[in-house]
Amino acid sequence: MAITQAICTSFKVELMGGQHDFRTGADAMKVALYTSSATLGPTTTDYSATNEVAGTAYVAGGAALTQVTPISSGTTAFTDFADVTWAASTITARGAIIYNTETDGGSGTTEAIAVLDFGGDKISTAGDFTITFPAADASNAILRIA
Amino acid sequence: MELPKTPIVKVMTTSGRGATVDEIADRCVKNMIHIADSAHPEVSRQAREFEKQILAMLKVYLTQAAAGERTTIYNVLLNAGQHELAEMIRKL
C-alpha cells in the first residue's frame, strides 16, 4: 500500500484523444482524498471509493475543483486549480486523486488525472483542511507540458 | 508532463478553529504575485513592496468579510430565537 505521486498514464492517452478540457467552466473536475491504506500511482486510471477518506464534512467523491484556463509562458503550457478547503472538517488524509467527472468524447466519469502524495498524514480536527496548489507558472504549476 | 516524487501541493490544516485572516491572506497573495528568482533586483524590490501593500489590503477586506459573515449568522440565529447562540457569535 503506497501513494506514489504521478500524472496518470491513462490521462496522457486520454489527453491526446481530446477527452479533457481544462478551460474554466469546461469539464467538471474533482479532488478526492485517500488514507494511507490506498494504493495509488501512475497506473491509477479512475477515481475509486476504496480507501477514500471518511470524516466530518467530507462527502464521498471529494470536492469540486475550479480550473484556471491554461496559458503558456515561453514554450511551456500550464494550468492550475484554485485552492480547495473542507471547512469545519475532521479528516485524516495521506494523498489525493484529481479526476474528471465528464470526459469529453469518452464514456467514463471518473477518469484519473493525477495522484498527489501529501508526504504524510494530514489531519484536521473540527477545523479546515486546505490543499494549496503550487504557483501557476511554467516551472511550478500542477500540470505542465514543456 | 511528470510530477516530482516529493509532495507538490501544500496541505494546511487546523484543529478546533478555522483558518485565520492572516493565513488566508498569505495564501492568497502567494497565488496573486510570483517574483522570479531571476528578476532584476530593482524589479524584485518593487514587486515585494507591492506584495506587502496587497497583503495589508487583503487582510483589511478579509476581516470585513469575516465580520459580515458573522453578522449574517448572528441574524439567522436571532431570527430563529437562538439569542444566546447569537450573542456567542457576535462576541467572536
PDB file of C-alpha atoms in Angstrom:
ATOM      1  CA  MET A   1       0.000   0.000   0.000  1.00  0.00           C
ATOM      2  CA  ALA A   2       1.516   3.248  -1.097  1.00  0.00           C
ATOM      3  CA  ILE A   3       0.661   6.515  -2.708  1.00  0.00           C
ATOM      4  CA  THR A   4       3.070   7.471  -5.473  1.00  0.00           C
ATOM      5  CA  GLN A   5       2.694  10.966  -6.816  1.00  0.00           C
ATOM      6  CA  ALA A   6       2.314  10.931 -10.594  1.00  0.00           C
ATOM      7  CA  ILE A   7       0.442  12.041 -13.652  1.00  0.00           C
ATOM      8  CA  CYS A   8      -1.724   9.068 -14.553  1.00  0.00           C
ATOM      9  CA  THR A   9      -0.602   7.285 -17.709  1.00  0.00           C
ATOM     10  CA  SER A  10      -4.202   6.748 -18.828  1.00  0.00           C
ATOM     11  CA  PHE A  11      -4.712  10.514 -18.616  1.00  0.00           C
ATOM     12  CA  LYS A  12      -1.839  11.153 -21.027  1.00  0.00           C
ATOM     13  CA  VAL A  13      -3.521   8.885 -23.568  1.00  0.00           C
ATOM     14  CA  GLU A  14      -6.937  10.471 -22.997  1.00  0.00           C
ATOM     15  CA  LEU A  15      -5.429  13.934 -23.358  1.00  0.00           C
ATOM     16  CA  MET A  16      -4.147  13.009 -26.802  1.00  0.00           C
ATOM     17  CA  GLY A  17      -7.643  11.839 -27.622  1.00  0.00           C
ATOM     18  CA  GLY A  18      -9.074  15.226 -26.686  1.00  0.00           C
ATOM     19  CA  GLN A  19     -11.011  13.830 -23.743  1.00  0.00           C
ATOM     20  CA  HIS A  20     -10.155  16.502 -21.173  1.00  0.00           C
ATOM     21  CA  ASP A  21     -10.957  20.209 -21.290  1.00  0.00           C
ATOM     22  CA  PHE A  22      -9.219  22.259 -18.601  1.00  0.00           C
ATOM     23  CA  ARG A  23     -10.670  25.613 -19.557  1.00  0.00           C
ATOM     24  CA  THR A  24     -12.519  27.474 -16.796  1.00  0.00           C
ATOM     25  CA  GLY A  25     -16.127  26.316 -16.732  1.00  0.00           C
ATOM     26  CA  ALA A  26     -15.472  23.374 -19.057  1.00  0.00           C
ATOM     27  CA  ASP A  27     -15.170  19.831 -17.669  1.00  0.00           C
ATOM     28  CA  ALA A  28     -16.138  19.381 -14.020  1.00  0.00           C
ATOM     29  CA  MET A  29     -13.096  18.135 -12.151  1.00  0.00           C
ATOM     30  CA  LYS A  30     -12.810  16.992  -8.580  1.00  0.00           C
ATOM     31  CA  VAL A  31     -10.245  16.091  -5.965  1.00  0.00           C
ATOM     32  CA  ALA A  32     -10.815  13.102  -3.712  1.00  0.00           C
ATOM     33  CA  LEU A  33      -8.837  12.351  -0.545  1.00  0.00           C
ATOM     34  CA  TYR A  34      -7.376   8.980   0.460  1.00  0.00           C
ATOM     35  CA  THR A  35      -5.986   7.342   3.540  1.00  0.00           C
ATOM     36  CA  SER A  36      -2.523   5.836   3.830  1.00  0.00           C
ATOM     37  CA  SER A  37      -4.085   2.440   3.116  1.00  0.00           C
ATOM     38  CA  ALA A  38      -4.678   3.385  -0.512  1.00  0.00           C
ATOM     39  CA  THR A  39      -2.562   2.129  -3.385  1.00  0.00           C
ATOM     40  CA  LEU A  40      -2.345   4.885  -5.974  1.00  0.00           C
ATOM     41  CA  GLY A  41       0.173   5.829  -8.628  1.00  0.00           C
ATOM     42  CA  PRO A  42       0.808   6.264 -12.349  1.00  0.00           C
ATOM     43  CA  THR A  43      -1.211   3.158 -13.189  1.00  0.00           C
ATOM     44  CA  THR A  44      -4.319   4.532 -11.450  1.00  0.00           C
ATOM     45  CA  THR A  45      -6.973   5.021 -14.113  1.00  0.00           C
ATOM     46  CA  ASP A  46     -10.109   6.040 -12.229  1.00  0.00           C
ATOM     47  CA  TYR A  47     -11.499   7.520  -9.056  1.00  0.00           C
ATOM     48  CA  SER A  48     -12.410   4.777  -6.604  1.00  0.00           C
ATOM     49  CA  ALA A  49     -14.107   4.851  -3.224  1.00  0.00           C
ATOM     50  CA  THR A  50     -11.701   2.204  -1.896  1.00  0.00           C
ATOM     51  CA  ASN A  51      -9.706   3.668   0.977  1.00  0.00           C
ATOM     52  CA  GLU A  52     -11.227   7.069   0.349  1.00  0.00           C
ATOM     53  CA  VAL A  53     -11.341   9.304   3.408  1.00  0.00           C
ATOM     54  CA  ALA A  54     -14.426   9.241   5.599  1.00  0.00           C
ATOM     55  CA  GLY A  55     -14.872  12.084   8.020  1.00  0.00           C
ATOM     56  CA  THR A  56     -16.943  15.029   9.118  1.00  0.00           C
ATOM     57  CA  ALA A  57     -17.614  17.470   6.247  1.00  0.00           C
ATOM     58  CA  TYR A  58     -16.133  15.093   3.668  1.00  0.00           C
ATOM     59  CA  VAL A  59     -18.503  13.779   1.017  1.00  0.00           C
ATOM     60  CA  ALA A  60     -17.540  10.675  -0.972  1.00  0.00           C
ATOM     61  CA  GLY A  61     -16.216  11.686  -4.369  1.00  0.00           C
ATOM     62  CA  GLY A  62     -14.401  14.676  -2.960  1.00  0.00           C
ATOM     63  CA  ALA A  63     -14.688  18.364  -3.697  1.00  0.00           C
ATOM     64  CA  ALA A  64     -15.175  20.242  -6.950  1.00  0.00           C
ATOM     65  CA  LEU A  65     -12.136  21.969  -8.387  1.00  0.00           C
ATOM     66  CA  THR A  66     -12.153  25.346 -10.104  1.00  0.00           C
ATOM     67  CA  GLN A  67      -9.901  25.243 -13.140  1.00  0.00           C
ATOM     68  CA  VAL A  68      -7.794  28.131 -14.343  1.00  0.00           C
ATOM     69  CA  THR A  69      -7.805  28.283 -18.144  1.00  0.00           C
ATOM     70  CA  PRO A  70      -4.473  27.002 -19.498  1.00  0.00           C
ATOM     71  CA  ILE A  71      -1.929  29.551 -20.675  1.00  0.00           C
ATOM     72  CA  SER A  72       1.690  29.445 -21.789  1.00  0.00           C
ATOM     73  CA  SER A  73       4.967  31.031 -20.808  1.00  0.00           C
ATOM     74  CA  GLY A  74       7.891  30.578 -23.151  1.00  0.00           C
ATOM     75  CA  THR A  75       7.459  27.122 -24.619  1.00  0.00           C
ATOM     76  CA  THR A  76       5.590  25.648 -21.638  1.00  0.00           C
ATOM     77  CA  ALA A  77       1.820  25.398 -21.386  1.00  0.00           C
ATOM     78  CA  PHE A  78       0.338  25.038 -17.933  1.00  0.00           C
ATOM     79  CA  THR A  79      -2.871  25.074 -15.975  1.00  0.00           C
ATOM     80  CA  ASP A  80      -3.847  25.479 -12.347  1.00  0.00           C
ATOM     81  CA  PHE A  81      -6.664  24.890  -9.881  1.00  0.00           C
ATOM     82  CA  ALA A  82      -7.990  27.150  -7.150  1.00  0.00           C
ATOM     83  CA  ASP A  83      -7.135  26.007  -3.634  1.00  0.00           C
ATOM     84  CA  VAL A  84      -9.782  23.809  -2.085  1.00  0.00           C
ATOM     85  CA  THR A  85     -10.918  23.727   1.557  1.00  0.00           C
ATOM     86  CA  TRP A  86     -13.036  21.325   3.571  1.00  0.00           C
ATOM     87  CA  ALA A  87     -14.269  23.651   6.305  1.00  0.00           C
ATOM     88  CA  ALA A  88     -15.224  22.530   9.817  1.00  0.00           C
ATOM     89  CA  SER A  89     -13.916  19.082   8.963  1.00  0.00           C
ATOM     90  CA  THR A  90     -12.380  16.173  10.785  1.00  0.00           C
ATOM     91  CA  ILE A  91     -10.216  14.445   8.204  1.00  0.00           C
ATOM     92  CA  THR A  92      -7.076  12.339   8.077  1.00  0.00           C
ATOM     93  CA  ALA A  93      -5.650  12.016   4.573  1.00  0.00           C
ATOM     94  CA  ARG A  94      -2.347  10.925   3.064  1.00  0.00           C
ATOM     95  CA  GLY A  95      -2.989  11.714  -0.602  1.00  0.00           C
ATOM     96  CA  ALA A  96      -5.471  12.614  -3.298  1.00  0.00           C
ATOM     97  CA  ILE A  97      -6.629  11.975  -6.831  1.00  0.00           C
ATOM     98  CA  ILE A  98      -7.584  14.693  -9.266  1.00  0.00           C
ATOM     99  CA  TYR A  99     -10.145  13.334 -11.692  1.00  0.00           C
ATOM    100  CA  ASN A 100     -12.510  14.409 -14.437  1.00  0.00           C
ATOM    101  CA  THR A 101     -16.217  13.767 -13.996  1.00  0.00           C
ATOM    102  CA  GLU A 102     -17.172  14.411 -17.619  1.00  0.00           C
ATOM    103  CA  THR A 103     -14.629  13.117 -20.046  1.00  0.00           C
ATOM    104  CA  ASP A 104     -15.205  14.718 -23.427  1.00  0.00           C
ATOM    105  CA  GLY A 105     -15.643  12.104 -26.126  1.00  0.00           C
ATOM    106  CA  GLY A 106     -15.245   9.292 -23.623  1.00  0.00           C
ATOM    107  CA  SER A 107     -17.692   7.164 -21.734  1.00  0.00           C
ATOM    108  CA  GLY A 108     -16.385   7.417 -18.193  1.00  0.00           C
ATOM    109  CA  THR A 109     -16.989   9.954 -15.479  1.00  0.00           C
ATOM    110  CA  THR A 110     -14.176   9.034 -13.124  1.00  0.00           C
ATOM    111  CA  GLU A 111     -11.012   9.336 -15.243  1.00  0.00           C
ATOM    112  CA  ALA A 112      -7.990   9.980 -13.049  1.00  0.00           C
ATOM    113  CA  ILE A 113      -5.644  12.817 -13.983  1.00  0.00           C
ATOM    114  CA  ALA A 114      -3.041  12.889 -11.243  1.00  0.00           C
ATOM    115  CA  VAL A 115      -2.183  11.291  -7.932  1.00  0.00           C
ATOM    116  CA  LEU A 116      -0.951  13.598  -5.176  1.00  0.00           C
ATOM    117  CA  ASP A 117       1.128  12.482  -2.215  1.00  0.00           C
ATOM    118  CA  PHE A 118       0.955  14.680   0.878  1.00  0.00           C
ATOM    119  CA  GLY A 119       4.158  13.185   2.300  1.00  0.00           C
ATOM    120  CA  GLY A 120       2.435  12.071   5.481  1.00  0.00           C
ATOM    121  CA  ASP A 121      -0.931  12.002   7.147  1.00  0.00           C
ATOM    122  CA  LYS A 122      -2.541  15.440   7.257  1.00  0.00           C
ATOM    123  CA  ILE A 123      -5.158  15.886   9.953  1.00  0.00           C
ATOM    124  CA  SER A 124      -7.870  18.423  10.587  1.00  0.00           C
ATOM    125  CA  THR A 125      -9.949  18.186  13.751  1.00  0.00           C
ATOM    126  CA  ALA A 126     -13.079  20.332  13.721  1.00  0.00           C
ATOM    127  CA  GLY A 127     -11.048  22.679  11.543  1.00  0.00           C
ATOM    128  CA  ASP A 128     -10.090  23.474   7.975  1.00  0.00           C
ATOM    129  CA  PHE A 129      -8.354  21.079   5.603  1.00  0.00           C
ATOM    130  CA  THR A 130      -6.904  23.069   2.705  1.00  0.00           C
ATOM    131  CA  ILE A 131      -4.989  21.912  -0.364  1.00  0.00           C
ATOM    132  CA  THR A 132      -2.858  24.692  -1.821  1.00  0.00           C
ATOM    133  CA  PHE A 133      -1.700  24.152  -5.375  1.00  0.00           C
ATOM    134  CA  PRO A 134       1.773  25.308  -6.442  1.00  0.00           C
ATOM    135  CA  ALA A 135       2.443  28.629  -8.149  1.00  0.00           C
ATOM    136  CA  ALA A 136       0.843  28.819 -11.567  1.00  0.00           C
ATOM    137  CA  ASP A 137       3.937  29.320 -13.674  1.00  0.00           C
ATOM    138  CA  ALA A 138       5.972  27.405 -16.219  1.00  0.00           C
ATOM    139  CA  SER A 139       8.273  25.943 -13.568  1.00  0.00           C
ATOM    140  CA  ASN A 140       5.863  25.011 -10.796  1.00  0.00           C
ATOM    141  CA  ALA A 141       2.256  24.630 -11.993  1.00  0.00           C
ATOM    142  CA  ILE A 142       0.500  21.406 -11.149  1.00  0.00           C
ATOM    143  CA  LEU A 143       0.033  20.429 -14.823  1.00  0.00           C
ATOM    144  CA  ARG A 144       2.644  21.484 -17.369  1.00  0.00           C
ATOM    145  CA  ILE A 145       3.503  20.496 -20.917  1.00  0.00           C
ATOM    146  CA  ALA A 146       7.010  21.660 -21.826  1.00  0.00           C
TER     147      ALA A 146
ATOM    148  CA  MET B   1       4.451  16.057 -18.232  1.00  0.00           C
ATOM    149  CA  GLU B   2       5.521  14.464 -14.981  1.00  0.00           C
ATOM    150  CA  LEU B   3       5.240  15.239 -11.296  1.00  0.00           C
ATOM    151  CA  PRO B   4       8.123  15.073  -8.828  1.00  0.00           C
ATOM    152  CA  LYS B   5       8.055  12.207  -6.334  1.00  0.00           C
ATOM    153  CA  THR B   6       8.058  14.707  -3.475  1.00  0.00           C
ATOM    154  CA  PRO B   7       4.813  16.492  -2.498  1.00  0.00           C
ATOM    155  CA  ILE B   8       3.872  19.233  -4.959  1.00  0.00           C
ATOM    156  CA  VAL B   9       0.829  20.563  -3.099  1.00  0.00           C
ATOM    157  CA  LYS B  10       0.794  22.029   0.381  1.00  0.00           C
ATOM    158  CA  VAL B  11      -1.824  20.852   2.815  1.00  0.00           C
ATOM    159  CA  MET B  12      -2.726  23.192   5.637  1.00  0.00           C
ATOM    160  CA  THR B  13      -4.911  22.003   8.455  1.00  0.00           C
ATOM    161  CA  THR B  14      -6.299  23.492  11.621  1.00  0.00           C
ATOM    162  CA  SER B  15      -7.777  21.917  14.711  1.00  0.00           C
ATOM    163  CA  GLY B  16     -10.577  23.428  16.746  1.00  0.00           C
ATOM    164  CA  ARG B  17     -10.658  26.598  14.655  1.00  0.00           C
ATOM    165  CA  GLY B  18     -10.875  27.847  11.092  1.00  0.00           C
ATOM    166  CA  ALA B  19      -8.086  29.455   9.124  1.00  0.00           C
ATOM    167  CA  THR B  20      -7.302  32.997  10.243  1.00  0.00           C
ATOM    168  CA  VAL B  21      -7.408  36.108   8.082  1.00  0.00           C
ATOM    169  CA  ASP B  22      -3.602  36.229   8.152  1.00  0.00           C
ATOM    170  CA  GLU B  23      -3.281  32.620   6.984  1.00  0.00           C
ATOM    171  CA  ILE B  24      -5.755  33.095   4.146  1.00  0.00           C
ATOM    172  CA  ALA B  25      -4.247  36.414   3.091  1.00  0.00           C
ATOM    173  CA  ASP B  26      -0.777  34.855   2.925  1.00  0.00           C
ATOM    174  CA  ARG B  27      -2.073  32.044   0.720  1.00  0.00           C
ATOM    175  CA  CYS B  28      -3.957  34.485  -1.473  1.00  0.00           C
ATOM    176  CA  VAL B  29      -1.054  36.841  -2.081  1.00  0.00           C
ATOM    177  CA  LYS B  30       1.223  33.927  -2.989  1.00  0.00           C
ATOM    178  CA  ASN B  31      -1.291  32.967  -5.666  1.00  0.00           C
ATOM    179  CA  MET B  32      -1.523  36.525  -6.951  1.00  0.00           C
ATOM    180  CA  ILE B  33       2.116  37.557  -7.104  1.00  0.00           C
ATOM    181  CA  HIS B  34       5.074  35.488  -8.246  1.00  0.00           C
ATOM    182  CA  ILE B  35       8.551  37.004  -8.270  1.00  0.00           C
ATOM    183  CA  ALA B  36      11.076  35.135 -10.379  1.00  0.00           C
ATOM    184  CA  ASP B  37      14.440  34.373  -8.796  1.00  0.00           C
ATOM    185  CA  SER B  38      15.979  35.751 -11.981  1.00  0.00           C
ATOM    186  CA  ALA B  39      14.149  39.100 -11.745  1.00  0.00           C
ATOM    187  CA  HIS B  40      16.266  42.272 -11.768  1.00  0.00           C
ATOM    188  CA  PRO B  41      16.960  43.292  -8.127  1.00  0.00           C
ATOM    189  CA  GLU B  42      15.137  46.607  -8.540  1.00  0.00           C
ATOM    190  CA  VAL B  43      12.117  44.935 -10.116  1.00  0.00           C
ATOM    191  CA  SER B  44      12.164  42.326  -7.359  1.00  0.00           C
ATOM    192  CA  ARG B  45      12.317  45.033  -4.662  1.00  0.00           C
ATOM    193  CA  GLN B  46       9.369  46.903  -6.161  1.00  0.00           C
ATOM    194  CA  ALA B  47       7.406  43.677  -6.516  1.00  0.00           C
ATOM    195  CA  ARG B  48       7.973  42.792  -2.865  1.00  0.00           C
ATOM    196  CA  GLU B  49       6.822  46.234  -1.780  1.00  0.00           C
ATOM    197  CA  PHE B  50       3.722  45.812  -3.921  1.00  0.00           C
ATOM    198  CA  GLU B  51       3.194  42.374  -2.367  1.00  0.00           C
ATOM    199  CA  LYS B  52       3.295  43.911   1.119  1.00  0.00           C
ATOM    200  CA  GLN B  53       0.685  46.521   0.170  1.00  0.00           C
ATOM    201  CA  ILE B  54      -1.607  43.922  -1.386  1.00  0.00           C
ATOM    202  CA  LEU B  55      -1.225  41.693   1.678  1.00  0.00           C
ATOM    203  CA  ALA B  56      -2.195  44.534   4.008  1.00  0.00           C
ATOM    204  CA  MET B  57      -5.227  45.395   1.884  1.00  0.00           C
ATOM    205  CA  LEU B  58      -6.299  41.761   1.666  1.00  0.00           C
ATOM    206  CA  LYS B  59      -6.208  41.474   5.453  1.00  0.00           C
ATOM    207  CA  VAL B  60      -8.468  44.508   5.809  1.00  0.00           C
ATOM    208  CA  TYR B  61     -11.069  43.227   3.378  1.00  0.00           C
ATOM    209  CA  LEU B  62     -10.922  39.621   4.568  1.00  0.00           C
ATOM    210  CA  THR B  63     -11.505  40.860   8.105  1.00  0.00           C
ATOM    211  CA  GLN B  64     -14.532  42.806   6.859  1.00  0.00           C
ATOM    212  CA  ALA B  65     -15.807  39.712   5.017  1.00  0.00           C
ATOM    213  CA  ALA B  66     -15.486  37.599   8.161  1.00  0.00           C
ATOM    214  CA  ALA B  67     -17.279  40.258  10.209  1.00  0.00           C
ATOM    215  CA  GLY B  68     -20.041  40.471   7.606  1.00  0.00           C
ATOM    216  CA  GLU B  69     -20.493  36.697   7.662  1.00  0.00           C
ATOM    217  CA  ARG B  70     -20.714  36.737  11.453  1.00  0.00           C
ATOM    218  CA  THR B  71     -23.386  39.446  11.266  1.00  0.00           C
ATOM    219  CA  THR B  72     -25.385  37.312   8.854  1.00  0.00           C
ATOM    220  CA  ILE B  73     -25.094  34.268  11.103  1.00  0.00           C
ATOM    221  CA  TYR B  74     -25.960  36.411  14.127  1.00  0.00           C
ATOM    222  CA  ASN B  75     -29.185  37.488  12.438  1.00  0.00           C
ATOM    223  CA  VAL B  76     -30.061  33.973  11.310  1.00  0.00           C
ATOM    224  CA  LEU B  77     -29.730  32.753  14.878  1.00  0.00           C
ATOM    225  CA  LEU B  78     -31.578  35.772  16.279  1.00  0.00           C
ATOM    226  CA  ASN B  79     -34.488  35.243  13.876  1.00  0.00           C
ATOM    227  CA  ALA B  80     -34.586  31.593  14.911  1.00  0.00           C
ATOM    228  CA  GLY B  81     -34.959  32.629  18.541  1.00  0.00           C
ATOM    229  CA  GLN B  82     -31.459  31.469  19.465  1.00  0.00           C
ATOM    230  CA  HIS B  83     -30.499  34.626  21.354  1.00  0.00           C
ATOM    231  CA  GLU B  84     -27.725  33.084  23.442  1.00  0.00           C
ATOM    232  CA  LEU B  85     -26.079  31.489  20.421  1.00  0.00           C
ATOM    233  CA  ALA B  86     -26.450  34.744  18.503  1.00  0.00           C
ATOM    234  CA  GLU B  87     -24.631  36.577  21.273  1.00  0.00           C
ATOM    235  CA  MET B  88     -21.835  33.996  21.233  1.00  0.00           C
ATOM    236  CA  ILE B  89     -21.343  34.576  17.513  1.00  0.00           C
ATOM    237  CA  ARG B  90     -21.461  38.336  17.917  1.00  0.00           C
ATOM    238  CA  LYS B  91     -18.742  38.230  20.554  1.00  0.00           C
ATOM    239  CA  LEU B  92     -16.334  36.176  18.439  1.00  0.00           C
TER     240      LEU B  92
END
